[in-house]
Amino acid sequence: MTVPTEPRPALTLNVCDDFARLPASFFSRVTPTPLQGPHRLVSVSAAAARLIDLDADGLSPDDWIALITGTRLPSNARPLAMVYAGHQFGHLVPQLGDGRAILLAQVRNQAGALWDLHLKGAGPTPYSRQGDGRAVLRSSIREYLCSEAMAALGIPTTRALGLVASSEAVYRERIEPGATVLRLAPSHIRFGHFEYFYYGNRHEYLAPLADYLIDHHLTHLREFDEPYLALLDHTIQRTAETIAAWQSVGFCHGVMNTDNMAMLGHTLDYGPFGFLDTYDAGHICNHSDHRGRYAYDQQPYIGHWNLSCLAQAMLPILDPDPETAAVKATGYLETYPSRYDAAYLARMRAKLGLAVHGRDDRTLVDALFAAMQGNSVDFAILFRTLADFEPDGANASLRNQFLNPATFDAWAAQYATRLKAERSDPSQRRVAMHAANPKYVLRNHLAEIAIQKSEAGDDSEVNRLLAILARPYDEQPEHHAYADYPPAWATGLEVSCSS
Ligand code: AMP
Ligand code: MG
């Protein structure tokens, strides 16, 4: 399919340019550099399209391609690249920015909600450094599918509206087809936006940035005596909740640098992410993360570390007196561990089918993970099948998932006692547990099969996965194979920062 050359009417959306009302130091105006055609429309997410009042079938494939390649801009759109900084693997980089994703337009939908349309792989920007401004089809498929899968899991995330493959080659470890993904989020403002102005000694821009977030997304914070402190408080809470949600489904982000942390707390920037197959607390999903800084079990602590970077960068607007500002920031940061624990325990109680709060619930949860460690237990399968647990039964199909079944028995005895104590009804518990334990997650090997087919020109698997992962908690017996253990070849799959 080729992009039409004759002029056609531009897509009419309720476009606004609100971010650009901030001072010019916040961004650079850019125009997308579309990849060469012919292009292929790989997929459009009807659910994401609805967020901006679009009907997936209301636009022709050519029109979708024109939008998702950046060939034809929505009416009144004036694209820009945002500048930000960030701590990458613990080290401050004073200037980063949108190096290959541009803010194509901001759209206000009929319900009044603001959505950023962010085009990834749209070509170089003033912040591209040595990069080519491009994204490959492989990583674009992963980002596209995972964004929509996370949303269906009920985990805060950027969304993905559509994906286009190009025939222009992009050079990574090998020559690969290039692609663009159009993603959506209420805001793409990162912790690193505050760090940019803080470390650049331009503290006068911190308040306008905070004001933008409050005025556009968190107007209720205006009622607080100290709205900027309330903003920090809000980001701490949302970050704790999102990371707790990640832990509860075995999601590993892979690159939790502060430039990949959203101020509104949603999951942002899908690179070398992964879902745990076999449970391993120290699992490192990013092949480039040699020291395991972003290992699965480190994510909650890194969340705290990142929030302290944010708090540091916000100090000048928390109080005119530096010492008072530090005391205030520290006070809020200290609340993170207990907020994280509360969010995590709420998720885990639901996963174990515990309707009432028990004093020893955290111990029970920790004991389960300790039993899983080193026992070759598949994360998603174990939790899904735990719904079949019978307090007085032998539970053979559960215990057999453990390399050493006796490890399970010890835990099962505690669990049985706990369930009996709250007199839970088995059939109600089963339904509730199925709604808390996904049957379908985007395992690496599923993404890999879809990628290989798409690279060969067949996008059917991407679209099949999109549909299956849109209903992760439903049985979908016809798709049972997608919930099965990964094949042996998947063990060697490696995902790195290169995308
Ligand atoms: P990431 O860790 O992938 O979120 O990227 C970190 C920084 O590198 C961001 O500023 C990106 O915009 C930039 N970047 C990553 N890949 C490229 C690329 N191929 N071209 C230009 N900039 C890039
Ligand atoms: Mg990034």
Coordinates of C-alpha atoms and ligand atoms in Angstrom, one line a residue:
M1 CA 0.0 0.0 0.0
T2 CA 1.4 3.4 -0.9
V3 CA 0.7 6.8 0.6
P4 CA -1.4 8.8 -1.8
T5 CA 0.4 11.8 -3.3
E6 CA -2.6 14.0 -4.2
P7 CA -3.7 16.4 -1.5
R8 CA -6.6 15.1 0.6
P9 CA -8.4 16.9 3.4
A10 CA -6.5 16.7 6.7
L11 CA -7.9 14.7 9.5
T12 CA -10.2 16.9 11.6
L13 CA -9.6 16.4 15.3
N14 CA -10.2 18.8 18.2
V15 CA -6.5 19.9 18.2
C16 CA -5.1 22.2 20.8
D17 CA -1.5 23.4 21.3
D18 CA -1.5 23.7 25.1
F19 CA 2.0 22.4 25.8
A20 CA 3.4 25.0 23.4
R21 CA 2.0 27.8 25.6
L22 CA 4.9 27.0 27.9
P23 CA 8.1 29.0 27.3
A24 CA 10.1 28.1 24.2
S25 CA 12.8 26.5 26.4
F26 CA 10.5 23.5 26.9
F27 CA 10.5 22.3 23.3
S28 CA 11.6 22.6 19.7
R29 CA 9.2 22.8 16.8
V30 CA 9.8 19.9 14.4
T31 CA 8.3 18.3 11.4
P32 CA 8.1 14.5 11.0
T33 CA 10.3 12.9 8.4
P34 CA 8.2 10.0 7.2
L35 CA 10.0 6.7 6.4
Q36 CA 10.0 5.8 2.8
G37 CA 7.1 3.8 1.4
P38 CA 5.6 1.7 0.4
H39 CA 4.0 1.5 3.8
R40 CA 1.8 -1.2 5.3
L41 CA -0.8 -0.6 7.9
V42 CA 0.0 -3.4 10.4
S43 CA -2.7 -2.6 13.0
V44 CA -5.1 -0.1 14.5
S45 CA -6.4 -0.4 18.0
A46 CA -10.1 0.4 17.9
A47 CA -10.2 0.7 21.7
A48 CA -7.4 3.4 21.6
A49 CA -9.1 5.2 18.7
R50 CA -12.2 5.6 20.7
L51 CA -10.3 7.6 23.3
I52 CA -10.0 10.4 20.8
D53 CA -13.4 9.9 19.3
L54 CA -12.2 8.1 16.2
D55 CA -13.7 5.0 14.7
A56 CA -11.1 2.5 13.5
D57 CA -13.2 1.7 10.4
G58 CA -14.1 5.4 9.9
L59 CA -10.8 6.1 8.3
S60 CA -9.5 4.3 5.2
P61 CA -6.2 2.3 5.5
D62 CA -4.5 5.1 3.4
D63 CA -5.7 7.7 5.9
W64 CA -4.4 5.7 8.8
I65 CA -1.1 5.3 7.1
A66 CA -0.9 9.0 6.4
L67 CA -1.6 9.8 10.0
I68 CA 0.7 7.2 11.6
T69 CA 3.6 7.9 9.3
G70 CA 3.4 11.6 9.9
T71 CA 2.8 12.2 6.1
R72 CA -0.4 14.1 6.7
L73 CA -0.9 16.1 9.9
P74 CA -4.3 16.6 11.6
S75 CA -5.7 20.1 10.8
N76 CA -4.0 22.8 13.0
A77 CA -1.4 20.4 14.3
R78 CA 2.0 21.9 15.0
P79 CA 4.4 19.1 16.1
L80 CA 7.1 19.6 18.6
A81 CA 9.8 17.6 20.4
M82 CA 10.0 18.0 24.2
V83 CA 13.3 18.5 26.0
Y84 CA 14.0 16.7 29.3
A85 CA 16.9 15.2 31.3
G86 CA 17.2 12.0 33.2
H87 CA 19.2 9.6 35.4
Q88 CA 20.1 6.8 33.1
F89 CA 21.3 3.7 35.0
G90 CA 21.9 6.0 38.0
H91 CA 23.9 8.7 36.1
L92 CA 22.6 12.1 35.4
V93 CA 22.4 13.1 31.7
P94 CA 21.6 16.8 31.8
Q95 CA 19.9 16.9 28.4
L96 CA 17.9 14.2 26.7
G97 CA 14.6 14.9 25.0
D98 CA 12.3 13.4 22.4
G99 CA 15.0 12.0 20.1
R100 CA 12.7 9.9 18.0
A101 CA 9.2 10.5 19.2
I102 CA 7.5 13.8 18.5
L103 CA 4.4 15.3 20.0
L104 CA 2.4 15.3 16.7
A105 CA -0.7 17.0 18.2
Q106 CA -2.7 17.4 21.4
V107 CA -6.3 16.5 21.1
R108 CA -9.2 17.3 23.4
N109 CA -12.0 14.6 23.1
Q110 CA -15.7 15.2 23.4
A111 CA -15.6 14.4 27.1
G112 CA -13.0 17.1 27.6
A113 CA -10.0 14.8 28.2
L114 CA -6.7 15.9 26.8
W115 CA -4.6 13.3 24.8
D116 CA -1.1 13.7 23.5
L117 CA -0.6 12.1 20.1
H118 CA 3.0 11.0 20.2
L119 CA 4.6 9.6 17.1
K120 CA 7.6 7.3 17.7
G121 CA 10.1 6.7 15.0
A122 CA 9.2 10.0 13.2
G123 CA 12.7 11.0 12.3
P124 CA 15.5 13.1 13.8
T125 CA 14.9 16.0 16.2
P126 CA 17.3 18.5 17.9
Y127 CA 17.5 15.9 20.7
S128 CA 18.4 12.9 18.6
R129 CA 22.1 13.1 19.6
Q130 CA 23.8 10.3 17.6
G131 CA 20.5 8.5 17.0
D132 CA 18.7 8.2 13.7
G133 CA 15.3 9.1 15.0
R134 CA 13.9 5.8 13.9
A135 CA 12.3 2.7 15.5
V136 CA 12.4 -0.8 14.1
L137 CA 9.3 -2.9 13.4
R138 CA 10.4 -5.5 16.0
S139 CA 10.4 -3.0 19.0
S140 CA 7.4 -1.1 17.6
I141 CA 5.3 -4.3 17.6
R142 CA 6.3 -5.0 21.2
E143 CA 5.4 -1.5 22.3
Y144 CA 2.2 -1.5 20.4
L145 CA 1.0 -4.8 21.8
C146 CA 2.2 -4.3 25.3
S147 CA 0.6 -0.8 25.6
E148 CA -2.8 -2.2 24.7
A149 CA -2.3 -5.4 26.8
M150 CA -1.4 -3.4 29.9
A151 CA -4.4 -1.3 29.5
A152 CA -6.6 -4.4 29.3
L153 CA -4.9 -5.7 32.5
G154 CA -6.0 -2.6 34.2
I155 CA -2.5 -1.2 34.6
P156 CA -1.9 2.6 34.0
T157 CA -0.1 3.0 30.7
T158 CA 0.4 4.9 27.5
R159 CA -1.8 3.6 24.8
A160 CA -1.1 2.7 21.1
L161 CA -3.4 3.9 18.4
G162 CA -1.7 2.3 15.4
L163 CA 1.4 0.8 13.8
V164 CA 2.7 1.2 10.3
A165 CA 5.6 -0.8 8.8
S166 CA 7.8 0.8 6.2
S167 CA 10.0 -0.6 3.5
E168 CA 12.8 1.7 4.5
A169 CA 15.6 -0.2 6.3
V170 CA 16.8 0.8 9.7
Y171 CA 20.3 -0.2 10.9
R172 CA 20.6 -1.8 14.4
E173 CA 22.6 -5.0 15.1
R174 CA 21.2 -6.0 11.8
I175 CA 19.3 -4.3 9.0
E176 CA 15.6 -4.3 9.9
P177 CA 12.4 -2.8 8.6
G178 CA 11.5 0.5 10.1
A179 CA 8.1 1.4 11.6
T180 CA 6.2 4.1 13.4
V181 CA 3.8 3.8 16.3
L182 CA 1.3 6.5 17.2
R183 CA 0.9 6.4 21.0
L184 CA -1.5 8.2 23.2
A185 CA -1.3 9.5 26.8
P186 CA -2.8 12.3 28.7
S187 CA 0.7 13.6 29.2
H188 CA 4.2 12.7 28.3
I189 CA 5.8 14.8 31.0
R190 CA 8.5 12.8 32.8
F191 CA 10.4 13.1 36.1
G192 CA 13.3 14.1 33.7
H193 CA 11.4 17.3 32.7
F194 CA 11.9 18.7 36.2
E195 CA 15.5 17.4 36.3
Y196 CA 16.3 19.3 33.1
F197 CA 15.4 22.7 34.5
Y198 CA 16.8 21.9 38.0
Y199 CA 20.2 20.8 36.9
G200 CA 20.3 23.4 34.2
N201 CA 19.9 26.0 36.9
R202 CA 16.8 27.4 35.4
H203 CA 14.6 27.0 38.4
E204 CA 12.2 29.7 37.3
Y205 CA 10.7 27.1 34.8
L206 CA 9.9 24.5 37.5
A207 CA 6.7 26.2 38.6
P208 CA 5.3 26.7 35.1
L209 CA 5.9 23.0 34.5
A210 CA 4.1 22.0 37.7
D211 CA 1.3 24.5 36.9
Y212 CA 0.8 22.9 33.4
L213 CA 0.4 19.5 35.0
I214 CA -2.0 20.7 37.7
D215 CA -4.1 22.9 35.3
H216 CA -4.5 20.3 32.6
H217 CA -4.7 17.1 34.6
L218 CA -4.9 17.5 38.3
T219 CA -7.1 20.6 38.9
H220 CA -8.2 19.3 42.3
L221 CA -4.6 19.9 43.6
R222 CA -5.3 23.6 43.4
E223 CA -7.4 23.3 46.5
F224 CA -4.3 22.3 48.6
D225 CA -2.4 25.0 50.5
E226 CA 0.8 23.8 48.8
P227 CA -0.2 22.5 45.3
Y228 CA 3.4 21.6 44.3
L229 CA 3.8 19.4 47.3
A230 CA 0.4 17.9 46.5
L231 CA 1.8 17.2 43.0
L232 CA 4.8 15.4 44.4
D233 CA 2.5 13.5 46.7
H234 CA 0.3 12.5 43.8
T235 CA 3.2 11.3 41.7
I236 CA 4.5 9.2 44.7
Q237 CA 1.1 7.6 45.1
R238 CA 0.5 6.8 41.4
T239 CA 4.1 5.5 41.0
A240 CA 3.7 3.2 44.0
E241 CA 0.4 1.9 42.6
T242 CA 1.7 1.3 39.1
I243 CA 4.8 -0.5 40.2
A244 CA 2.7 -2.6 42.6
A245 CA 0.6 -3.6 39.6
W246 CA 3.7 -4.5 37.6
Q247 CA 4.9 -6.8 40.4
S248 CA 1.5 -8.5 40.6
V249 CA 1.6 -9.6 37.0
G250 CA 5.3 -10.3 36.7
F251 CA 6.0 -7.3 34.4
C252 CA 9.6 -6.1 34.2
H253 CA 10.0 -2.6 32.6
G254 CA 13.7 -3.0 31.8
V255 CA 14.8 0.7 31.7
M256 CA 13.4 2.5 34.7
N257 CA 15.5 5.6 34.1
T258 CA 14.0 8.8 35.4
D259 CA 13.4 10.0 31.8
N260 CA 11.1 7.0 31.4
M261 CA 9.0 7.7 34.5
A262 CA 5.7 9.6 33.9
M263 CA 4.6 12.4 36.2
L264 CA 1.1 11.0 36.0
G265 CA 2.4 7.6 37.1
H266 CA 1.5 5.5 34.0
T267 CA 3.9 3.0 32.4
L268 CA 5.9 4.8 29.7
D269 CA 8.5 3.8 27.1
Y270 CA 8.3 0.1 26.3
G271 CA 11.8 -1.1 25.4
P272 CA 13.3 -4.3 26.6
F273 CA 10.4 -5.1 28.9
G274 CA 9.3 -8.7 29.7
F275 CA 6.7 -10.7 31.6
L276 CA 8.1 -13.4 33.8
D277 CA 7.6 -16.9 32.5
T278 CA 9.4 -18.9 35.1
Y279 CA 9.4 -17.0 38.4
D280 CA 12.8 -15.7 39.4
A281 CA 12.9 -12.8 41.8
G282 CA 16.2 -11.5 40.4
H283 CA 15.1 -11.8 36.7
I284 CA 16.8 -9.2 34.4
C285 CA 14.8 -8.7 31.3
N286 CA 17.2 -6.2 29.7
H287 CA 20.2 -7.9 28.2
S288 CA 22.1 -4.5 28.4
D289 CA 21.5 -4.2 32.2
H290 CA 24.6 -6.1 33.3
R291 CA 24.3 -5.4 37.0
G292 CA 20.6 -6.0 37.3
R293 CA 19.8 -2.5 38.4
Y294 CA 16.3 -3.0 37.0
A295 CA 15.7 -6.6 37.9
Y296 CA 12.2 -7.7 38.8
D297 CA 12.7 -7.6 42.5
Q298 CA 14.5 -4.2 42.4
Q299 CA 11.6 -2.3 40.7
P300 CA 9.8 -1.2 43.8
Y301 CA 13.1 0.2 45.3
I302 CA 14.1 1.9 42.0
G303 CA 10.6 3.6 42.0
H304 CA 11.6 5.1 45.4
W305 CA 15.1 6.1 44.1
N306 CA 13.5 7.7 41.1
L307 CA 11.0 9.6 43.2
S308 CA 13.8 11.0 45.3
C309 CA 15.4 12.3 42.1
L310 CA 12.1 14.0 41.3
A311 CA 11.8 15.4 44.8
Q312 CA 15.3 16.8 44.6
A313 CA 14.5 18.5 41.3
M314 CA 11.3 20.0 42.7
L315 CA 12.9 21.4 45.9
P316 CA 13.1 25.0 44.7
I317 CA 9.3 25.1 44.3
L318 CA 8.5 23.2 47.5
D319 CA 9.6 26.0 49.8
P320 CA 11.6 29.2 49.5
D321 CA 13.8 28.0 52.3
P322 CA 16.0 25.1 51.1
E323 CA 16.1 23.4 54.4
T324 CA 12.4 23.5 54.9
A325 CA 11.9 22.3 51.3
A326 CA 14.2 19.3 52.0
V327 CA 12.3 18.4 55.2
K328 CA 9.0 18.6 53.3
A329 CA 10.3 16.4 50.5
T330 CA 11.8 13.9 52.8
G331 CA 8.6 13.6 54.8
Y332 CA 6.6 12.7 51.6
L333 CA 9.3 10.4 50.3
E334 CA 9.3 8.4 53.5
T335 CA 5.6 7.5 52.9
Y336 CA 6.5 5.6 49.7
P337 CA 7.3 2.2 51.2
S338 CA 4.1 2.0 53.1
R339 CA 2.1 3.2 50.2
Y340 CA 3.8 0.7 47.9
D341 CA 3.1 -2.1 50.4
A342 CA -0.5 -1.2 50.7
A343 CA -1.0 -1.1 46.9
Y344 CA 0.9 -4.4 46.5
L345 CA -0.9 -6.2 49.3
A346 CA -4.3 -5.1 47.8
R347 CA -3.3 -6.6 44.5
M348 CA -1.9 -9.7 46.0
R349 CA -4.9 -10.3 48.3
A350 CA -7.1 -10.2 45.2
K351 CA -4.8 -12.6 43.5
L352 CA -5.1 -15.1 46.4
G353 CA -8.8 -14.6 46.6
L354 CA -8.7 -13.1 50.1
A355 CA -11.7 -11.0 50.7
V356 CA -10.9 -9.8 54.2
H357 CA -7.7 -8.3 55.6
G358 CA -5.7 -10.7 57.7
R359 CA -2.7 -9.5 59.8
D360 CA -0.4 -12.1 58.4
D361 CA -1.3 -11.7 54.7
R362 CA 2.0 -10.2 53.8
T363 CA 3.8 -13.2 55.3
L364 CA 1.5 -15.6 53.4
V365 CA 2.3 -13.7 50.1
D366 CA 6.1 -13.6 50.8
A367 CA 6.0 -17.3 51.7
L368 CA 4.4 -18.2 48.3
F369 CA 7.1 -16.3 46.4
A370 CA 9.8 -17.9 48.5
A371 CA 8.3 -21.3 47.6
M372 CA 8.2 -20.4 43.9
Q373 CA 11.9 -19.3 43.8
G374 CA 14.1 -21.9 42.3
N375 CA 11.2 -24.3 41.7
S376 CA 10.6 -23.7 38.0
V377 CA 7.2 -22.3 38.5
D378 CA 5.5 -20.4 35.7
F379 CA 4.2 -17.0 37.2
A380 CA 1.0 -16.6 35.2
I381 CA 0.0 -20.3 35.1
L382 CA 0.5 -20.8 38.8
F383 CA -1.6 -17.8 39.8
R384 CA -4.3 -18.6 37.3
T385 CA -4.6 -22.2 38.4
L386 CA -4.6 -21.2 42.1
A387 CA -8.2 -20.5 41.6
D388 CA -8.7 -24.2 41.6
F389 CA -7.1 -24.6 45.1
E390 CA -9.2 -26.8 47.4
P391 CA -8.4 -26.2 51.1
D392 CA -9.1 -29.9 51.9
G393 CA -7.9 -31.3 48.6
A394 CA -4.7 -32.9 47.4
N395 CA -4.2 -30.1 44.8
A396 CA -2.1 -32.4 42.6
S397 CA -2.1 -30.1 39.5
L398 CA -0.8 -27.2 41.6
R399 CA 1.8 -29.1 43.6
N400 CA 3.1 -30.7 40.4
Q401 CA 4.0 -27.3 39.1
F402 CA 6.8 -27.2 41.7
L403 CA 10.1 -28.9 41.0
N404 CA 10.0 -29.9 44.6
P405 CA 6.3 -30.4 45.4
A406 CA 6.9 -30.5 49.1
T407 CA 7.7 -26.8 49.0
F408 CA 4.2 -26.2 47.8
D409 CA 2.6 -28.4 50.5
A410 CA 4.1 -26.4 53.3
W411 CA 2.6 -23.2 51.9
A412 CA -0.6 -24.8 50.9
A413 CA -1.3 -25.7 54.5
Q414 CA -1.0 -22.1 55.6
Y415 CA -3.2 -21.0 52.7
A416 CA -5.9 -23.5 53.5
T417 CA -6.0 -22.4 57.1
R418 CA -6.3 -18.8 55.9
L419 CA -9.1 -19.5 53.5
K420 CA -11.0 -21.5 56.1
A421 CA -10.6 -18.6 58.6
E422 CA -12.6 -16.3 56.3
R423 CA -15.1 -19.0 55.3
S424 CA -14.8 -18.1 51.6
D425 CA -17.1 -19.6 49.1
P426 CA -15.1 -21.7 46.6
S427 CA -17.1 -20.8 43.5
Q428 CA -17.2 -17.1 44.3
R429 CA -13.5 -17.2 45.1
R430 CA -12.8 -18.8 41.8
V431 CA -14.6 -16.1 39.8
A432 CA -12.9 -13.4 41.8
M433 CA -9.5 -14.9 41.3
H434 CA -10.0 -15.3 37.6
A435 CA -10.7 -11.6 37.5
A436 CA -7.4 -10.9 39.3
N437 CA -5.1 -13.4 37.6
P438 CA -4.7 -13.0 33.9
K439 CA -4.7 -16.1 31.8
Y440 CA -3.1 -14.2 28.8
V441 CA 0.0 -12.0 29.1
L442 CA 2.4 -10.8 26.3
R443 CA 5.1 -13.5 26.8
N444 CA 8.3 -12.9 24.8
H445 CA 7.8 -15.8 22.6
L446 CA 4.3 -14.7 21.6
A447 CA 5.6 -11.3 20.6
E448 CA 8.5 -13.0 18.8
I449 CA 6.3 -15.2 16.6
A450 CA 4.2 -12.1 15.7
I451 CA 7.3 -10.1 14.9
Q452 CA 8.8 -12.8 12.6
K453 CA 5.5 -13.1 10.7
S454 CA 5.2 -9.4 10.3
E455 CA 8.8 -9.0 9.1
A456 CA 7.8 -11.5 6.4
G457 CA 4.8 -9.4 5.5
D458 CA 2.0 -11.2 7.4
D459 CA 0.5 -9.1 10.2
S460 CA -2.3 -11.5 11.2
E461 CA -0.5 -12.7 14.3
V462 CA -0.1 -9.1 15.6
N463 CA -3.8 -8.6 15.2
R464 CA -4.7 -11.9 16.7
L465 CA -2.6 -11.2 19.8
L466 CA -4.1 -7.7 20.1
A467 CA -7.6 -9.3 20.2
I468 CA -6.6 -12.1 22.7
L469 CA -4.7 -9.7 25.0
A470 CA -7.7 -7.3 25.0
R471 CA -9.5 -9.9 27.2
P472 CA -6.7 -11.2 29.4
Y473 CA -8.9 -12.4 32.2
D474 CA -11.4 -14.3 30.0
E475 CA -11.0 -18.1 29.5
Q476 CA -11.1 -17.9 25.6
P477 CA -10.7 -21.7 25.4
E478 CA -10.1 -21.5 21.7
H479 CA -6.9 -19.7 22.4
H480 CA -5.6 -21.9 25.2
A481 CA -2.3 -22.4 23.5
Y482 CA -1.5 -18.7 24.0
A483 CA -1.6 -19.3 27.7
D484 CA 0.6 -22.3 27.7
Y485 CA 4.2 -22.7 28.9
P486 CA 6.8 -21.0 26.6
P487 CA 8.5 -23.4 24.1
A488 CA 12.1 -24.5 24.7
W489 CA 13.5 -22.1 22.1
A490 CA 12.1 -19.1 24.0
T491 CA 14.5 -19.6 26.9
G492 CA 17.3 -18.0 24.8
L493 CA 15.4 -14.9 23.7
E494 CA 17.2 -11.8 24.5
V495 CA 16.0 -8.2 24.5
S496 CA 18.3 -5.2 24.7
C497 CA 18.1 -1.4 24.7
S498 CA 18.7 -1.4 21.0
S499 CA 15.4 -0.7 19.3
Ligands
AMP1 P1 15.1 5.3 25.8 O1 15.9 4.7 27.0 O2 14.8 4.3 24.7 O3 13.8 5.8 26.4 O4 15.8 6.5 25.1 C1 16.7 7.4 25.8 C2 16.9 8.6 25.0 O5 17.5 8.3 23.8 C3 15.7 9.4 24.6 O6 16.0 10.8 24.7 C4 15.4 8.9 23.2 O7 14.7 9.9 22.5 C5 16.8 8.7 22.7 N1 16.8 7.7 21.6 C6 16.7 6.4 21.7 N2 16.8 5.8 20.5 C7 17.0 6.8 19.6 C8 17.1 6.9 18.2 N3 17.1 5.8 17.4 N4 17.3 8.1 17.6 C9 17.3 9.2 18.3 N5 17.2 9.2 19.7 C10 17.0 8.1 20.3
MG2 MG 12.6 7.0 26.9

